[in-house]
PDB file of C-alpha atoms and ligand atoms in Angstrom:
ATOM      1  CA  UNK Q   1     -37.138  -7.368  14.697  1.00  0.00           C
ATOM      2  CA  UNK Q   2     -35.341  -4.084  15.227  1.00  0.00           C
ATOM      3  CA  UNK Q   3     -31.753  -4.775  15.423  1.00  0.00           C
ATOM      4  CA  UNK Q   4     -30.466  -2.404  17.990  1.00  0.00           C
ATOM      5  CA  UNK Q   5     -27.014  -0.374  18.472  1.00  0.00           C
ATOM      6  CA  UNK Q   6     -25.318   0.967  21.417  1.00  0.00           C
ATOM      7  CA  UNK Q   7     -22.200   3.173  20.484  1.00  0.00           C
ATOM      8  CA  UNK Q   8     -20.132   4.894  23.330  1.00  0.00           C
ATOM      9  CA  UNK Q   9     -18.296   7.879  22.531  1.00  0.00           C
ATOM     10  CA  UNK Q  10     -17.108  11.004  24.113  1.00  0.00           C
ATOM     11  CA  UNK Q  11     -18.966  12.742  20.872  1.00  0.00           C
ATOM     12  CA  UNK Q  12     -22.765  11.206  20.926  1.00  0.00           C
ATOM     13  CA  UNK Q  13     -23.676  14.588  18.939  1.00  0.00           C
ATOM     14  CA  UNK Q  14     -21.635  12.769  16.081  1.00  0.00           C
ATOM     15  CA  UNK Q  15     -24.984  10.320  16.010  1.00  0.00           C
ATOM     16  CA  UNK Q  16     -26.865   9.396  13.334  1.00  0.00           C
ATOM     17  CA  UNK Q  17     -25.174  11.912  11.540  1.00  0.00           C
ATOM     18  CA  UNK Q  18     -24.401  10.486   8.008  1.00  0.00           C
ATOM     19  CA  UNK Q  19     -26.637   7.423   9.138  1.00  0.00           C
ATOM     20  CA  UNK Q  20     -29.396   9.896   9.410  1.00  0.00           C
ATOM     21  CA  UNK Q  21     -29.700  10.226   5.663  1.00  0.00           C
ATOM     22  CA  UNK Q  22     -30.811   7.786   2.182  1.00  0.00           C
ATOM     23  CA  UNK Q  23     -30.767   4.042   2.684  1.00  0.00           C
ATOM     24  CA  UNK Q  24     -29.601   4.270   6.771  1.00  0.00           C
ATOM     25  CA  UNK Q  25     -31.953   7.192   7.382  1.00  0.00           C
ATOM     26  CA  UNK Q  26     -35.031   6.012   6.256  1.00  0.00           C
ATOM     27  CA  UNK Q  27     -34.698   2.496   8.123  1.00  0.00           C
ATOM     28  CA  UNK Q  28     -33.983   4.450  11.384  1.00  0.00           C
ATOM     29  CA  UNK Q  29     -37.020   6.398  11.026  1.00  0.00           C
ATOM     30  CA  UNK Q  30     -39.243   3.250   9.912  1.00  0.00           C
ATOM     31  CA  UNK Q  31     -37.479   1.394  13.225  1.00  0.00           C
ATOM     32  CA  UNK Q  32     -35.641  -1.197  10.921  1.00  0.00           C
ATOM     33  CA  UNK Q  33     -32.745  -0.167  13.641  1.00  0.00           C
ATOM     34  CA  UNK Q  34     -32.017   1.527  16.633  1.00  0.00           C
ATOM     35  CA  UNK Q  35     -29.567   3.335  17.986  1.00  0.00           C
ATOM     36  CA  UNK Q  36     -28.542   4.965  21.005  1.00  0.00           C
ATOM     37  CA  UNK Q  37     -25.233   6.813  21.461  1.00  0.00           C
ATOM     38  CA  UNK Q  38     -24.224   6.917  24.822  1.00  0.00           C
ATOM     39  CA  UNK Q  39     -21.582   9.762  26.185  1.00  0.00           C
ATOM     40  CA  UNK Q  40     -18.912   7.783  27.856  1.00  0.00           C
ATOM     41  CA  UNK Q  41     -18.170  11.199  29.952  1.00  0.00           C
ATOM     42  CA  UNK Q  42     -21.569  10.658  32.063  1.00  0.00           C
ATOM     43  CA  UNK Q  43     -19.641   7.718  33.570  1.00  0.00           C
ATOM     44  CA  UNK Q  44     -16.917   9.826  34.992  1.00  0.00           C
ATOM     45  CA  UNK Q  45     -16.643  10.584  38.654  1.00  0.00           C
ATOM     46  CA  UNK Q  46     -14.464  13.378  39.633  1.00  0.00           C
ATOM     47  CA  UNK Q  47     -15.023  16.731  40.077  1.00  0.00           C
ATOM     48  CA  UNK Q  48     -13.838  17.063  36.805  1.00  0.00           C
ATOM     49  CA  UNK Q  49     -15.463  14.568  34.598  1.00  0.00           C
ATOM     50  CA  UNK Q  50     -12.064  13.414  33.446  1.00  0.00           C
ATOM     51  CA  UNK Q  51     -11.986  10.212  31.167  1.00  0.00           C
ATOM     52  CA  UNK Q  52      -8.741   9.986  30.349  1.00  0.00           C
ATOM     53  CA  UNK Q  53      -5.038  10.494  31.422  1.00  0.00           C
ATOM     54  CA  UNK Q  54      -1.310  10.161  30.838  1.00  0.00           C
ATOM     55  CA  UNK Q  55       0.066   6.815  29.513  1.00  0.00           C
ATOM     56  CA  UNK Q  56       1.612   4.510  32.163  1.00  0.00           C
ATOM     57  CA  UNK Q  57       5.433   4.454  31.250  1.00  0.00           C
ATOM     58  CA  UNK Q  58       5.345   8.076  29.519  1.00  0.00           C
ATOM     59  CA  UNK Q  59       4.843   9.285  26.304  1.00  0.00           C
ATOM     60  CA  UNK Q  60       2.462  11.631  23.763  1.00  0.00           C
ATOM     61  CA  UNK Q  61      -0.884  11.848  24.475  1.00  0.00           C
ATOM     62  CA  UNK Q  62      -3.769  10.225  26.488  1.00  0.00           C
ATOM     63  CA  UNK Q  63      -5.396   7.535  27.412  1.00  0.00           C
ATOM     64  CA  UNK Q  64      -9.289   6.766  27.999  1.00  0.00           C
ATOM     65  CA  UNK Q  65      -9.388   4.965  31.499  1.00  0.00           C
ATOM     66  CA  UNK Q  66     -10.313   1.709  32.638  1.00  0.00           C
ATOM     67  CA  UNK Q  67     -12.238   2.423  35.474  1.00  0.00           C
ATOM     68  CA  UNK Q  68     -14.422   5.298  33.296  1.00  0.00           C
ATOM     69  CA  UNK Q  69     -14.821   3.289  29.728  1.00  0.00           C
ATOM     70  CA  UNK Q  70     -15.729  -0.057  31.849  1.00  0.00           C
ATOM     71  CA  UNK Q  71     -18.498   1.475  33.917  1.00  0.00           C
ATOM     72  CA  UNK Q  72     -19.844   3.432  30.936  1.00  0.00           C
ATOM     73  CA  UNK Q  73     -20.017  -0.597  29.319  1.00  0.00           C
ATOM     74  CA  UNK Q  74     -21.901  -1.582  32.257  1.00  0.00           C
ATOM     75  CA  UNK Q  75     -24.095   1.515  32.992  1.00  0.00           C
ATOM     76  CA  UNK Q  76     -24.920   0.559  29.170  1.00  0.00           C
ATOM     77  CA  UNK Q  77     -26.605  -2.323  29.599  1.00  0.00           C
ATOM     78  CA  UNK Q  78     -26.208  -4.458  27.080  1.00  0.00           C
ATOM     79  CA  UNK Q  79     -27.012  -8.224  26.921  1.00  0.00           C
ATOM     80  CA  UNK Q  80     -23.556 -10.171  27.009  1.00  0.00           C
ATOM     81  CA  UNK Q  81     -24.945 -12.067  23.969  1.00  0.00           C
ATOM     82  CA  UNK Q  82     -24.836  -8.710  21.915  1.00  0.00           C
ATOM     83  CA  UNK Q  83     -21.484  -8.541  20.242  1.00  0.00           C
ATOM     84  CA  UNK Q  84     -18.995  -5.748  22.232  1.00  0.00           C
ATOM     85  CA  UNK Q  85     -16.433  -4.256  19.685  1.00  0.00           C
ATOM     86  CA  UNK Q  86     -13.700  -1.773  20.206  1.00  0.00           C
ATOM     87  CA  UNK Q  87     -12.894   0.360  16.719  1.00  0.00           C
ATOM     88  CA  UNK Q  88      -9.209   0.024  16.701  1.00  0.00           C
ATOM     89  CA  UNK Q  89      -6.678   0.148  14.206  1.00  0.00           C
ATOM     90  CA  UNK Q  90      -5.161  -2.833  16.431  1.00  0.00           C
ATOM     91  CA  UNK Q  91      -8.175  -4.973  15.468  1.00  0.00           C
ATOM     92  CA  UNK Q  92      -8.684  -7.741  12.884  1.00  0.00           C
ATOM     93  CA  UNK Q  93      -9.579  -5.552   9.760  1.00  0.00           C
ATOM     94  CA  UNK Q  94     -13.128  -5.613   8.771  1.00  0.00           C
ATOM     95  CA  UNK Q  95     -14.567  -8.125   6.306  1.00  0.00           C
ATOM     96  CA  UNK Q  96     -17.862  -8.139   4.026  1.00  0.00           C
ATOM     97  CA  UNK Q  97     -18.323 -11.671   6.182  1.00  0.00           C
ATOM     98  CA  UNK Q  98     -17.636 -10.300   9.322  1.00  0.00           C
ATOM     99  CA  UNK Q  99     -20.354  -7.818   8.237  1.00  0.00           C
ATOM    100  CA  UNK Q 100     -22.993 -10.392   7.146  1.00  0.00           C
ATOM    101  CA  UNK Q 101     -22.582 -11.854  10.189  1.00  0.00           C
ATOM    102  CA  UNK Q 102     -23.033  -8.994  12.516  1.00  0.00           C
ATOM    103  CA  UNK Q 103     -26.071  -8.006  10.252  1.00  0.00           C
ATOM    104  CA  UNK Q 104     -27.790 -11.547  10.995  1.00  0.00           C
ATOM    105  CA  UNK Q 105     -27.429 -11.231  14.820  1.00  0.00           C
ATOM    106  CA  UNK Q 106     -27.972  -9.354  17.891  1.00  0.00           C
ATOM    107  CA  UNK Q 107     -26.677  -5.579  16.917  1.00  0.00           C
ATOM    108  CA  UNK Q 108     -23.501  -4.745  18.594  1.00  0.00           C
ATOM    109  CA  UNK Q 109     -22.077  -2.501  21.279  1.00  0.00           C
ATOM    110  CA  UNK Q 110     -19.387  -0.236  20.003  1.00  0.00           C
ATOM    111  CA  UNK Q 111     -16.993   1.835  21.717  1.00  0.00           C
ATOM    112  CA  UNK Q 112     -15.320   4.653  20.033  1.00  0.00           C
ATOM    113  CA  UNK Q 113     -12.097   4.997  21.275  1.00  0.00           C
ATOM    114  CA  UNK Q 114     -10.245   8.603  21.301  1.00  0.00           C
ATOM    115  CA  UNK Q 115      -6.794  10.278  22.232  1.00  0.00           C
ATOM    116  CA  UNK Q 116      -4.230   6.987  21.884  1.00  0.00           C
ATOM    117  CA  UNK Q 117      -6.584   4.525  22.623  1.00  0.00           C
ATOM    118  CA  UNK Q 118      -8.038   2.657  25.699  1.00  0.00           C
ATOM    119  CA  UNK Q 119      -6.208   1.176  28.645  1.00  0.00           C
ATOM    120  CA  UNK Q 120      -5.456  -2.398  28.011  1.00  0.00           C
ATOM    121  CA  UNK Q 121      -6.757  -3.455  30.900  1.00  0.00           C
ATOM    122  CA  UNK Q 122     -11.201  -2.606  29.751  1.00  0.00           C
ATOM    123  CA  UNK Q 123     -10.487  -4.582  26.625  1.00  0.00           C
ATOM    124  CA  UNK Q 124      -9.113  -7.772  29.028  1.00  0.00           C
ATOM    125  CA  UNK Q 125     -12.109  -7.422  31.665  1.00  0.00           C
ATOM    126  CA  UNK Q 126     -15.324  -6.141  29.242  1.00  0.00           C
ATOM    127  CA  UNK Q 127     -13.867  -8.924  26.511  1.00  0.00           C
ATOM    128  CA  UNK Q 128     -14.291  -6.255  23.634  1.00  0.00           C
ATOM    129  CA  UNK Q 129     -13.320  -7.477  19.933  1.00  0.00           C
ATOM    130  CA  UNK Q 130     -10.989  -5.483  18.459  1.00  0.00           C
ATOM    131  CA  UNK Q 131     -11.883  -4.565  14.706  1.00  0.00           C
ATOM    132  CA  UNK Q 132      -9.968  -2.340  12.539  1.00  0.00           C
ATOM    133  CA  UNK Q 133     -11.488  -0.309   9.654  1.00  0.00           C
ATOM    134  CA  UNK Q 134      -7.714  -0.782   7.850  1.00  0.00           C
ATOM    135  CA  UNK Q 135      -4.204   0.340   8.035  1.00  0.00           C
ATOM    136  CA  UNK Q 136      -4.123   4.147   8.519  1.00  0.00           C
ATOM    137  CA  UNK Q 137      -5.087   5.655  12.139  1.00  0.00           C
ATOM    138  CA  UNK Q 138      -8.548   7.786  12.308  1.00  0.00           C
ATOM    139  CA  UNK Q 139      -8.596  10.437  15.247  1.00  0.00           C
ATOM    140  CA  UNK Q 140     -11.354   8.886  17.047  1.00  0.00           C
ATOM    141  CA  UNK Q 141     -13.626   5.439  16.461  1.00  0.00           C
ATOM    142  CA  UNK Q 142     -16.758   7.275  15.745  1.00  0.00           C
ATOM    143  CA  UNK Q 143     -15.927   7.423  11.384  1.00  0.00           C
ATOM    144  CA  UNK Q 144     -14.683   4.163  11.629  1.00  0.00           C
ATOM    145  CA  UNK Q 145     -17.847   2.798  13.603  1.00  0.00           C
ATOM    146  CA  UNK Q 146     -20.352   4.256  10.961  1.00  0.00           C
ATOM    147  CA  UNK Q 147     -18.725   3.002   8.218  1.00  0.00           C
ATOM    148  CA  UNK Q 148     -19.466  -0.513  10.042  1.00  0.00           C
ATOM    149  CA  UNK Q 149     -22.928   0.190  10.285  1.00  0.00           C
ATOM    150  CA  UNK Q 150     -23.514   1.445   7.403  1.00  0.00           C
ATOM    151  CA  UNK Q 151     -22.528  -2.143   5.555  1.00  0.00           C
ATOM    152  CA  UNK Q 152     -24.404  -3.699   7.933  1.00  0.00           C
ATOM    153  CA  UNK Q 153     -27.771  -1.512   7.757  1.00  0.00           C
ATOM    154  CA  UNK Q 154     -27.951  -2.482   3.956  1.00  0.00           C
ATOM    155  CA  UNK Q 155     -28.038  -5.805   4.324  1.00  0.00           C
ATOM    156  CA  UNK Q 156     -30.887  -6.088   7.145  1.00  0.00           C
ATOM    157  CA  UNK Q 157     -33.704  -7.447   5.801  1.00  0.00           C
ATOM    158  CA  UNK Q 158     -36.186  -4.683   4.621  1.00  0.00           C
ATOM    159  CA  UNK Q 159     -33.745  -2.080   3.954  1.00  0.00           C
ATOM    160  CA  UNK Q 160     -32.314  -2.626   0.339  1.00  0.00           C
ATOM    161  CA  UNK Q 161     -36.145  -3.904  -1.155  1.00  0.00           C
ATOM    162  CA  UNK Q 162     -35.350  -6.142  -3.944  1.00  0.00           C
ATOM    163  CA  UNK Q 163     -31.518  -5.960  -3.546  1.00  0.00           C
ATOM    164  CA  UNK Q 164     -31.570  -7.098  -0.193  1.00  0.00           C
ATOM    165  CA  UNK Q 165     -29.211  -9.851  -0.427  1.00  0.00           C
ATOM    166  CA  UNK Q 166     -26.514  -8.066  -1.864  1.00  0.00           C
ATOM    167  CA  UNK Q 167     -25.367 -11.086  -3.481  1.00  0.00           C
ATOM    168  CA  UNK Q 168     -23.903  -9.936  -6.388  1.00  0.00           C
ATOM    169  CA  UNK Q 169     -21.724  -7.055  -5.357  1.00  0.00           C
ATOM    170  CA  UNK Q 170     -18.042  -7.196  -4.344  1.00  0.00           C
ATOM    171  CA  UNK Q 171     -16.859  -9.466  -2.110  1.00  0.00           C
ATOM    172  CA  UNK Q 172     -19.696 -11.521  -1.819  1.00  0.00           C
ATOM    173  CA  UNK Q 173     -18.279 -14.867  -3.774  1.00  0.00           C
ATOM    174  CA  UNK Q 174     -14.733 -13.486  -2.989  1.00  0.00           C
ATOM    175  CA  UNK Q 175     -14.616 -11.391  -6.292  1.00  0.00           C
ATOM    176  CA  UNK Q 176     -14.500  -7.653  -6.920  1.00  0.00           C
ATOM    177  CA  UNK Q 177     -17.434  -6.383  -8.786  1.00  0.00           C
ATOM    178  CA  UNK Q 178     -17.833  -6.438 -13.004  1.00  0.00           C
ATOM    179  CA  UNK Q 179     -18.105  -2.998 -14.484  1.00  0.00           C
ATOM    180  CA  UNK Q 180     -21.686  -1.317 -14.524  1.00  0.00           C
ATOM    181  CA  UNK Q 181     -23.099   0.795 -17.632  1.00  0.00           C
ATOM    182  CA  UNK Q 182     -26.249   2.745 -17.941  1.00  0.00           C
ATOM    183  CA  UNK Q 183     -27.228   4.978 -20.166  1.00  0.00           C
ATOM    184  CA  UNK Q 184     -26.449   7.194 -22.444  1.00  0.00           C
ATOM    185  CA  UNK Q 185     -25.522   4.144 -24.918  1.00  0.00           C
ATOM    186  CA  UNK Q 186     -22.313   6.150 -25.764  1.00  0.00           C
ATOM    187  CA  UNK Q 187     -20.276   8.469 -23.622  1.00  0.00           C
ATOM    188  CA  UNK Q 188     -17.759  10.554 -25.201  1.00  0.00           C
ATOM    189  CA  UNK Q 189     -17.059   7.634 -27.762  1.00  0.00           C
ATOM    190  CA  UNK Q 190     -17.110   5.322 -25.464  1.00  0.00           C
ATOM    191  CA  UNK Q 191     -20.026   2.594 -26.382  1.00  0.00           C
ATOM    192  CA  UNK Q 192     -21.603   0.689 -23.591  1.00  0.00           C
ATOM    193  CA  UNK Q 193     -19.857  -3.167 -24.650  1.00  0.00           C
ATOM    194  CA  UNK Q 194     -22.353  -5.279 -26.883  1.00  0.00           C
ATOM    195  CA  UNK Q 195     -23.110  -8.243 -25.061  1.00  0.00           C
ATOM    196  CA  UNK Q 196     -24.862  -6.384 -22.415  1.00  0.00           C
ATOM    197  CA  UNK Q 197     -27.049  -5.233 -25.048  1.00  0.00           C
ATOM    198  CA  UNK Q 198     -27.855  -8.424 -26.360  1.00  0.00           C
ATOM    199  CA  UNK Q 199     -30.284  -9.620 -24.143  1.00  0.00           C
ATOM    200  CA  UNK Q 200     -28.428 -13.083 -23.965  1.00  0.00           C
ATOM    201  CA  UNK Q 201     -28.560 -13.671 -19.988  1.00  0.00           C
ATOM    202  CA  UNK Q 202     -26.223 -16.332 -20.127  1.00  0.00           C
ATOM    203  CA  UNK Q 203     -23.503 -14.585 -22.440  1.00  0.00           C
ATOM    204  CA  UNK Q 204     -24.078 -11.778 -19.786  1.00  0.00           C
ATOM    205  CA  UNK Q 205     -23.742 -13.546 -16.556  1.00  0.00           C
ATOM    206  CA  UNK Q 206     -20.494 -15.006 -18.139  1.00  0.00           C
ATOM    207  CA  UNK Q 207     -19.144 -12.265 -19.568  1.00  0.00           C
ATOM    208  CA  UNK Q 208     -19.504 -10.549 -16.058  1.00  0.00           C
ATOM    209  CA  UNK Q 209     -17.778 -13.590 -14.346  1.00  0.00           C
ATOM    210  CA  UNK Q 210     -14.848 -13.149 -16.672  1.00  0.00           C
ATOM    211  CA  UNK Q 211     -14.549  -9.482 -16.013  1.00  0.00           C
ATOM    212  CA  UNK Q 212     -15.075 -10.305 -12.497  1.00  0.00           C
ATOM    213  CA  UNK Q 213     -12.307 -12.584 -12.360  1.00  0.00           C
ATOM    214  CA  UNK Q 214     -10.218 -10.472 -14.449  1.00  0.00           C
ATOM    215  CA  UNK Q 215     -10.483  -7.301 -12.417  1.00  0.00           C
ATOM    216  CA  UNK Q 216      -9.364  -9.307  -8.982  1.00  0.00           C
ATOM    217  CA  UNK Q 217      -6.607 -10.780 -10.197  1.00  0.00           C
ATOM    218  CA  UNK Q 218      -5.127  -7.668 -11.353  1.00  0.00           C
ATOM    219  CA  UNK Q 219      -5.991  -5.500  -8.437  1.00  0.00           C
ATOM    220  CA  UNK Q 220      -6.087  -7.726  -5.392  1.00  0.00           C
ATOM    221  CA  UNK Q 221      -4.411 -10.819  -5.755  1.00  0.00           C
ATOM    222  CA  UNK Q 222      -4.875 -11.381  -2.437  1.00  0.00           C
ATOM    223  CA  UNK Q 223      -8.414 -11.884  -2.868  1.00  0.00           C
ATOM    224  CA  UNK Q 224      -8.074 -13.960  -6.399  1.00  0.00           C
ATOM    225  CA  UNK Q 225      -5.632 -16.319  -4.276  1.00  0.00           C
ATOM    226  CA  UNK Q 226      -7.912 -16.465  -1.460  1.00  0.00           C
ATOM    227  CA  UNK Q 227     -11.286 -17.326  -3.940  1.00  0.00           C
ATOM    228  CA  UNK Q 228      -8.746 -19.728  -5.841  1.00  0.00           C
ATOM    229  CA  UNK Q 229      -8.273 -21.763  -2.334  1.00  0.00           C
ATOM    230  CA  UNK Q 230     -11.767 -21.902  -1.067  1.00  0.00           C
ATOM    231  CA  UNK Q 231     -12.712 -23.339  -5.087  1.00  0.00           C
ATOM    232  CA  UNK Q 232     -10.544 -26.064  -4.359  1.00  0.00           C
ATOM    233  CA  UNK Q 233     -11.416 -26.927  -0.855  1.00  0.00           C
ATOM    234  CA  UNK Q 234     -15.231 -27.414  -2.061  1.00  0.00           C
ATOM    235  CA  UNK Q 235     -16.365 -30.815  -2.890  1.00  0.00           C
ATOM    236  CA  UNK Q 236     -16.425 -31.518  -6.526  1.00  0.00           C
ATOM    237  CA  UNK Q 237     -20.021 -32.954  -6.840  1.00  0.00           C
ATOM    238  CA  UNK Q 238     -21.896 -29.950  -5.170  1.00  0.00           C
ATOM    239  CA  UNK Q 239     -23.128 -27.002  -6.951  1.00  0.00           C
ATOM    240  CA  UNK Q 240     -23.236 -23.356  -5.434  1.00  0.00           C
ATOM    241  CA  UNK Q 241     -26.714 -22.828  -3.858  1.00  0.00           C
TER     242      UNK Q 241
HETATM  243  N1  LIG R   1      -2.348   5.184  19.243  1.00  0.00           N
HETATM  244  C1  LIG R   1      -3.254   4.278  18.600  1.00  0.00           C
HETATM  245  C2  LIG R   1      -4.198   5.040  17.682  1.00  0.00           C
HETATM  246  C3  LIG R   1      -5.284   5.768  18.401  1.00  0.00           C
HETATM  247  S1  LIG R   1      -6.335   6.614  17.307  1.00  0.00           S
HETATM  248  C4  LIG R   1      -2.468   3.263  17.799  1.00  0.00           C
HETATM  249  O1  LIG R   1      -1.401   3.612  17.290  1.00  0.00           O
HETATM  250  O2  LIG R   1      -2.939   2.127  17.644  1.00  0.00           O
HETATM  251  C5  LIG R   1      -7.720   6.928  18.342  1.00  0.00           C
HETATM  252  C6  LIG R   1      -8.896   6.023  18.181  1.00  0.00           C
HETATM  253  O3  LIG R   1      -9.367   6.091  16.847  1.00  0.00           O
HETATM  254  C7  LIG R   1      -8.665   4.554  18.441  1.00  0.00           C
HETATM  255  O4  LIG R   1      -8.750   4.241  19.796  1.00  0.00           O
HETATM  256  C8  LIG R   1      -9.771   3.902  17.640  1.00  0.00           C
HETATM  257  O5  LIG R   1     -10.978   3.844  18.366  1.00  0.00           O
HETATM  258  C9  LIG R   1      -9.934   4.855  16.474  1.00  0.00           C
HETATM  259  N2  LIG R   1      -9.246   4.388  15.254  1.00  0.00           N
HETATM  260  C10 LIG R   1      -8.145   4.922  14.705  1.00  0.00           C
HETATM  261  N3  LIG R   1      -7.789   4.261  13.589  1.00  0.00           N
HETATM  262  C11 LIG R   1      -8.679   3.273  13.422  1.00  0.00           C
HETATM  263  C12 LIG R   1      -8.835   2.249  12.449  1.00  0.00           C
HETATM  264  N4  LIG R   1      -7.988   2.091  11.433  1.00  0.00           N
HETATM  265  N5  LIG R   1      -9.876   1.395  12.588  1.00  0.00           N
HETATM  266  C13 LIG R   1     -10.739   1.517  13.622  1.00  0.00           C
HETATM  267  N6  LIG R   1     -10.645   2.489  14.574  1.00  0.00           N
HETATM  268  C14 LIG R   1      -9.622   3.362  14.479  1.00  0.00           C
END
């Protein structure tokens, strides 16, 4: 089944672009998924197509309107059952499980916000989930929203062949990723380690687990404490499956 997107933006010419291309491009063109960008301006109804306007209670800037962003929603057309997310740097920052999840449903409406953001009010009444790309403020949601698609396109089935689940990568059991080597066996001095070269699957798998485990707990022990947590919390006679 095609799993279908609906972004609204005030730059639709910013569609597919990088999504166009490699892994994304090719499952657009072979209708893995959809995608329609949708100009959020066609929804405006003055003489002067305006979508936004001056914060309430003064300040920089502008803000995209209520009345403008929540008929551009409905003009959309979008099952309520679809997911409706807002790119925000207000939003609950985005998580490989957040992606899996969006990957195994009904593809999601996303609005791009622009200027300082969208009047409270739209993300009240249209019930829009906030989700944040991290801590640092983009100009507009469009970057942010293909970065979400684009870890969500790779893990539709069909898109990735034979790596499809993308079960061993970062993030996936809560751990950053081992090193990878390929060729040439030495680089600079630098010799690819032994064990990989061994052919010993077991000493492999292990000796990525370690490294694994290593690398997280140096550089994010937020995730090692995290992983640590959810080992304890699982039952003591199941195995992973
Ligand atoms: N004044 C706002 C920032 C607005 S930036 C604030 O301080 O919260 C303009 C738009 O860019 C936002 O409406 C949002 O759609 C997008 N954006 C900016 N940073 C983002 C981030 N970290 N994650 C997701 N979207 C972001």
């Amino acid at each position: 089944m095609t799993w279908r997107v609906t972004v609204l933006t005030l730059f639709p010419e910013m569609f597919p672009g990088p999504l166009g291309v490699s892994l994304a491009g090719k499952a657009l063109a072979s209708g893995l998924w959809a995608l329609e960008a949708r100009d959020i301006r066609h929804s405006a109804t003055d003489r002067h197509r305006s979508v936004d306007d001056t914060p309430a209670g003064g300040g920089l800037g502008m803000v995209l309107r209520a009345d403008v962003l929540a008929a551009a929603i409905d003009a959309s057309d979008v099952a309520p059952d679809r997911p409706r997310l807002l790119m925000s740097p207000r939003g609950r920052p985005l998580t490989q499980s957040r992606v899996m999840e969006l990957a195994a449903g009904l593809g999601p409406l996303i609005v791009c916000g622009r200027f300082e953001g969208v009047d409270q009010r739209v993300i009240e009444a249209r019930r829009l989930e906030e989700v944040s790309l991290g801590d640092y403020v983009l100009s507009g949601g469009e970057i942010a929203a293909m970065a979400l698609l684009d870890a969500c396109i790779r893990l539709l089935p069909g898109v990735m062949g034979k790596l499809a689940s993308g079960a061993d990568e970062s993030f996936s059991d809560g751990l950053l990723e081992y090193p990878q080597y390929t060729r040439p066996q030495a680089f600079e001095g630098r010799p690819i380690p032994d064990i990989l070269l061994s052919g010993d699957h077991a000493r492999v798998a292990a000796w990525r687990l370690a490294e694994a485990e290593a690398l997280t707990k140096a550089r994010r022990p937020d995730l090692w404490a995290a992983a640590a947590k959810a080992r304890q919390k699982r039952p003591k006679n199941t195995t992973d499956g």
